[in-house]
């Protein structure tokens, strides 16, 4: 569900850039990379601190 939210947000930003034509080009790769980056950040935000602490001292 959150992945779809990230996709929708990225797509809406790219659509706004296309409509406003703020001197930027619209590229479908931007939507894919922004969605992937948002998903990656979301996953990293939910990693328990104990797992990170165990890996630090291993």
PDB file of C-alpha atoms in Angstrom:
ATOM      1  CA  UNK A   1       0.000   0.000   0.000  1.00  0.00           C
ATOM      2  CA  UNK A   2       2.783   2.429   0.885  1.00  0.00           C
ATOM      3  CA  UNK A   3       4.534   1.581  -2.375  1.00  0.00           C
ATOM      4  CA  UNK A   4       1.457   2.729  -4.282  1.00  0.00           C
ATOM      5  CA  UNK A   5       1.411   5.928  -2.253  1.00  0.00           C
ATOM      6  CA  UNK A   6       5.050   6.603  -3.130  1.00  0.00           C
ATOM      7  CA  UNK A   7       4.317   5.858  -6.789  1.00  0.00           C
ATOM      8  CA  UNK A   8       1.320   8.197  -6.788  1.00  0.00           C
ATOM      9  CA  UNK A   9       3.300  10.987  -5.130  1.00  0.00           C
ATOM     10  CA  UNK A  10       6.178  10.658  -7.594  1.00  0.00           C
ATOM     11  CA  UNK A  11       3.788  10.524 -10.542  1.00  0.00           C
ATOM     12  CA  UNK A  12       1.915  13.604  -9.351  1.00  0.00           C
ATOM     13  CA  UNK A  13       5.162  15.571  -9.004  1.00  0.00           C
ATOM     14  CA  UNK A  14       6.248  14.597 -12.515  1.00  0.00           C
ATOM     15  CA  UNK A  15       2.794  15.515 -13.853  1.00  0.00           C
ATOM     16  CA  UNK A  16       2.967  18.894 -12.147  1.00  0.00           C
ATOM     17  CA  UNK A  17       6.387  19.508 -13.696  1.00  0.00           C
ATOM     18  CA  UNK A  18       4.952  18.658 -17.113  1.00  0.00           C
ATOM     19  CA  UNK A  19       1.959  20.966 -16.672  1.00  0.00           C
ATOM     20  CA  UNK A  20       3.917  23.889 -15.237  1.00  0.00           C
ATOM     21  CA  UNK A  21       6.865  23.323 -17.600  1.00  0.00           C
ATOM     22  CA  UNK A  22       9.292  24.764 -15.098  1.00  0.00           C
ATOM     23  CA  UNK A  23      12.265  24.250 -17.401  1.00  0.00           C
ATOM     24  CA  UNK A  24      12.549  20.604 -16.427  1.00  0.00           C
ATOM     25  CA  UNK A  25      12.100  17.533 -18.541  1.00  0.00           C
ATOM     26  CA  UNK A  26       9.732  14.792 -17.474  1.00  0.00           C
ATOM     27  CA  UNK A  27      11.171  11.286 -17.521  1.00  0.00           C
ATOM     28  CA  UNK A  28       9.573   7.983 -16.596  1.00  0.00           C
ATOM     29  CA  UNK A  29      12.883   6.910 -15.039  1.00  0.00           C
ATOM     30  CA  UNK A  30      12.414   9.647 -12.440  1.00  0.00           C
ATOM     31  CA  UNK A  31       9.149   8.029 -11.383  1.00  0.00           C
ATOM     32  CA  UNK A  32      10.757   4.589 -11.139  1.00  0.00           C
ATOM     33  CA  UNK A  33      13.829   5.766  -9.233  1.00  0.00           C
ATOM     34  CA  UNK A  34      11.833   7.970  -6.861  1.00  0.00           C
ATOM     35  CA  UNK A  35       9.470   5.094  -6.127  1.00  0.00           C
ATOM     36  CA  UNK A  36      12.385   2.699  -5.561  1.00  0.00           C
ATOM     37  CA  UNK A  37      14.154   5.230  -3.342  1.00  0.00           C
ATOM     38  CA  UNK A  38      11.014   5.814  -1.312  1.00  0.00           C
ATOM     39  CA  UNK A  39      10.502   2.074  -0.868  1.00  0.00           C
ATOM     40  CA  UNK A  40      14.125   1.584   0.148  1.00  0.00           C
ATOM     41  CA  UNK A  41      13.950   4.441   2.644  1.00  0.00           C
ATOM     42  CA  UNK A  42      10.707   3.091   4.031  1.00  0.00           C
ATOM     43  CA  UNK A  43      12.227  -0.339   4.565  1.00  0.00           C
ATOM     44  CA  UNK A  44      15.313   1.092   6.223  1.00  0.00           C
ATOM     45  CA  UNK A  45      13.167   3.180   8.550  1.00  0.00           C
ATOM     46  CA  UNK A  46      11.554   0.037   9.978  1.00  0.00           C
ATOM     47  CA  UNK A  47      14.714  -1.964  10.623  1.00  0.00           C
ATOM     48  CA  UNK A  48      14.864  -2.573  14.371  1.00  0.00           C
ATOM     49  CA  UNK A  49      17.700  -0.863  16.171  1.00  0.00           C
ATOM     50  CA  UNK A  50      18.717  -4.134  17.797  1.00  0.00           C
ATOM     51  CA  UNK A  51      19.496  -5.663  14.401  1.00  0.00           C
ATOM     52  CA  UNK A  52      21.648  -2.687  13.518  1.00  0.00           C
ATOM     53  CA  UNK A  53      23.459  -2.867  16.867  1.00  0.00           C
ATOM     54  CA  UNK A  54      24.195  -6.603  16.437  1.00  0.00           C
ATOM     55  CA  UNK A  55      25.695  -6.047  13.003  1.00  0.00           C
ATOM     56  CA  UNK A  56      27.834  -3.164  14.230  1.00  0.00           C
ATOM     57  CA  UNK A  57      29.729  -5.287  16.760  1.00  0.00           C
ATOM     58  CA  UNK A  58      29.984  -8.455  14.648  1.00  0.00           C
TER      59      UNK A  58
END
